[in-house]
Amino acid sequence: MAGEVLVDALPYHDKGYDEPGEKESAYALVEEETRRYRPTKNYLEHLPAIDHTPFETEVLKNEFERLASRLPMDVLSMKRYELPPPPAGRQNDVLAWNESVENSMAQLEHQAERIANLELLSKFGSQAWRVYNDLLVRMVEHAQSQLQQIRKQIQELNWQRKTKQKSAGDALKNLEESWTGLVAKNYEIERACLELEQEVDRLRQEQMIRHSKEEYKTQQMLQQGHEEDRGREEGGDSDESGDDEDVGDR
């Protein structure tokens, strides 16, 4: 399957992670892979551009423009909390005084609302805060319960991984021992076959030597027999010539 990674490590079974040089070797592999990885400036360039316009209001647009122009933020205006009288040139203007009165009435109404809110907060704030705190406690308890469940799942998953890796490690160990035994047995068989071949060669050589000796002995016996026959023949010829000489003398 494409993208599948084969993990050939059993951390719960393998030993030797604390041996000298192991950590340096791992760091060297990471550094080598880091050198081979060449990220681009924008690794999201293959994705379409994000459209923020549906979420932008006029206030946000103006603020973005201000940030793009590197302009300072406007100072918080306190003008609406002031009660200025009419300007000097309009001291006798009724409309100017009406505007000042309306502004003062708005300020008084605002302060009255603030007082009402403070009275409501004084009367019901503690109970509302207590309810809010109870809600926060329930949220914390729920989050802690979820955390305990997740930790339990992680613990069970780690136990499963450990059990599987231990069983896999034992199976690998048994297979390795079996492989080592088979290799040793094959070596013993090869050595026994070699010894048998050497024994067969030795027996063949002995048989060849014995056969050669027997042939030599047979040839010696045949040659000796031929010499004896030749000697007998020569002895018979000398006897016949002697007999002929005797007959002539007579």
PDB file of N, CA and C in Angstrom, residues 109-125:
ATOM      1  N   GLU A 109     -28.468  59.812  32.250  1.00  0.00           N
ATOM      2  CA  GLU A 109     -29.132  58.523  32.032  1.00  0.00           C
ATOM      3  C   GLU A 109     -28.127  57.378  31.996  1.00  0.00           C
ATOM      4  N   HIS A 110     -26.975  57.667  31.403  1.00  0.00           N
ATOM      5  CA  HIS A 110     -25.927  56.637  31.351  1.00  0.00           C
ATOM      6  C   HIS A 110     -25.431  56.305  32.754  1.00  0.00           C
ATOM      7  N   GLN A 111     -25.244  57.334  33.563  1.00  0.00           N
ATOM      8  CA  GLN A 111     -24.800  57.093  34.933  1.00  0.00           C
ATOM      9  C   GLN A 111     -25.875  56.363  35.741  1.00  0.00           C
ATOM     10  N   ALA A 112     -27.169  56.701  35.463  1.00  0.00           N
ATOM     11  CA  ALA A 112     -28.260  56.009  36.155  1.00  0.00           C
ATOM     12  C   ALA A 112     -28.276  54.523  35.795  1.00  0.00           C
ATOM     13  N   GLU A 113     -28.034  54.234  34.535  1.00  0.00           N
ATOM     14  CA  GLU A 113     -27.973  52.829  34.121  1.00  0.00           C
ATOM     15  C   GLU A 113     -26.788  52.116  34.780  1.00  0.00           C
ATOM     16  N   ARG A 114     -25.697  52.815  34.896  1.00  0.00           N
ATOM     17  CA  ARG A 114     -24.542  52.205  35.567  1.00  0.00           C
ATOM     18  C   ARG A 114     -24.863  51.918  37.028  1.00  0.00           C
ATOM     19  N   ILE A 115     -25.570  52.852  37.678  1.00  0.00           N
ATOM     20  CA  ILE A 115     -25.946  52.635  39.087  1.00  0.00           C
ATOM     21  C   ILE A 115     -26.902  51.449  39.193  1.00  0.00           C
ATOM     22  N   ALA A 116     -27.850  51.366  38.246  1.00  0.00           N
ATOM     23  CA  ALA A 116     -28.798  50.237  38.275  1.00  0.00           C
ATOM     24  C   ALA A 116     -28.058  48.915  38.079  1.00  0.00           C
ATOM     25  N   ASN A 117     -27.116  48.912  37.172  1.00  0.00           N
ATOM     26  CA  ASN A 117     -26.345  47.678  36.945  1.00  0.00           C
ATOM     27  C   ASN A 117     -25.536  47.294  38.186  1.00  0.00           C
ATOM     28  N   LEU A 118     -24.987  48.309  38.868  1.00  0.00           N
ATOM     29  CA  LEU A 118     -24.237  48.016  40.085  1.00  0.00           C
ATOM     30  C   LEU A 118     -25.149  47.481  41.184  1.00  0.00           C
ATOM     31  N   GLU A 119     -26.380  48.051  41.263  1.00  0.00           N
ATOM     32  CA  GLU A 119     -27.321  47.540  42.260  1.00  0.00           C
ATOM     33  C   GLU A 119     -27.734  46.091  41.951  1.00  0.00           C
ATOM     34  N   LEU A 120     -27.975  45.809  40.667  1.00  0.00           N
ATOM     35  CA  LEU A 120     -28.316  44.433  40.276  1.00  0.00           C
ATOM     36  C   LEU A 120     -27.149  43.485  40.554  1.00  0.00           C
ATOM     37  N   LEU A 121     -25.941  43.979  40.272  1.00  0.00           N
ATOM     38  CA  LEU A 121     -24.768  43.146  40.539  1.00  0.00           C
ATOM     39  C   LEU A 121     -24.609  42.892  42.025  1.00  0.00           C
ATOM     40  N   SER A 122     -24.889  43.927  42.829  1.00  0.00           N
ATOM     41  CA  SER A 122     -24.777  43.749  44.278  1.00  0.00           C
ATOM     42  C   SER A 122     -25.826  42.785  44.812  1.00  0.00           C
ATOM     43  N   LYS A 123     -27.013  42.770  44.179  1.00  0.00           N
ATOM     44  CA  LYS A 123     -28.102  41.929  44.666  1.00  0.00           C
ATOM     45  C   LYS A 123     -28.013  40.491  44.131  1.00  0.00           C
ATOM     46  N   PHE A 124     -27.722  40.365  42.841  1.00  0.00           N
ATOM     47  CA  PHE A 124     -27.741  39.035  42.214  1.00  0.00           C
ATOM     48  C   PHE A 124     -26.370  38.573  41.715  1.00  0.00           C
ATOM     49  N   GLY A 125     -25.352  39.408  41.839  1.00  0.00           N
ATOM     50  CA  GLY A 125     -24.046  39.048  41.275  1.00  0.00           C
ATOM     51  C   GLY A 125     -23.410  37.845  41.933  1.00  0.00           C
TER      52      GLY A 125
END
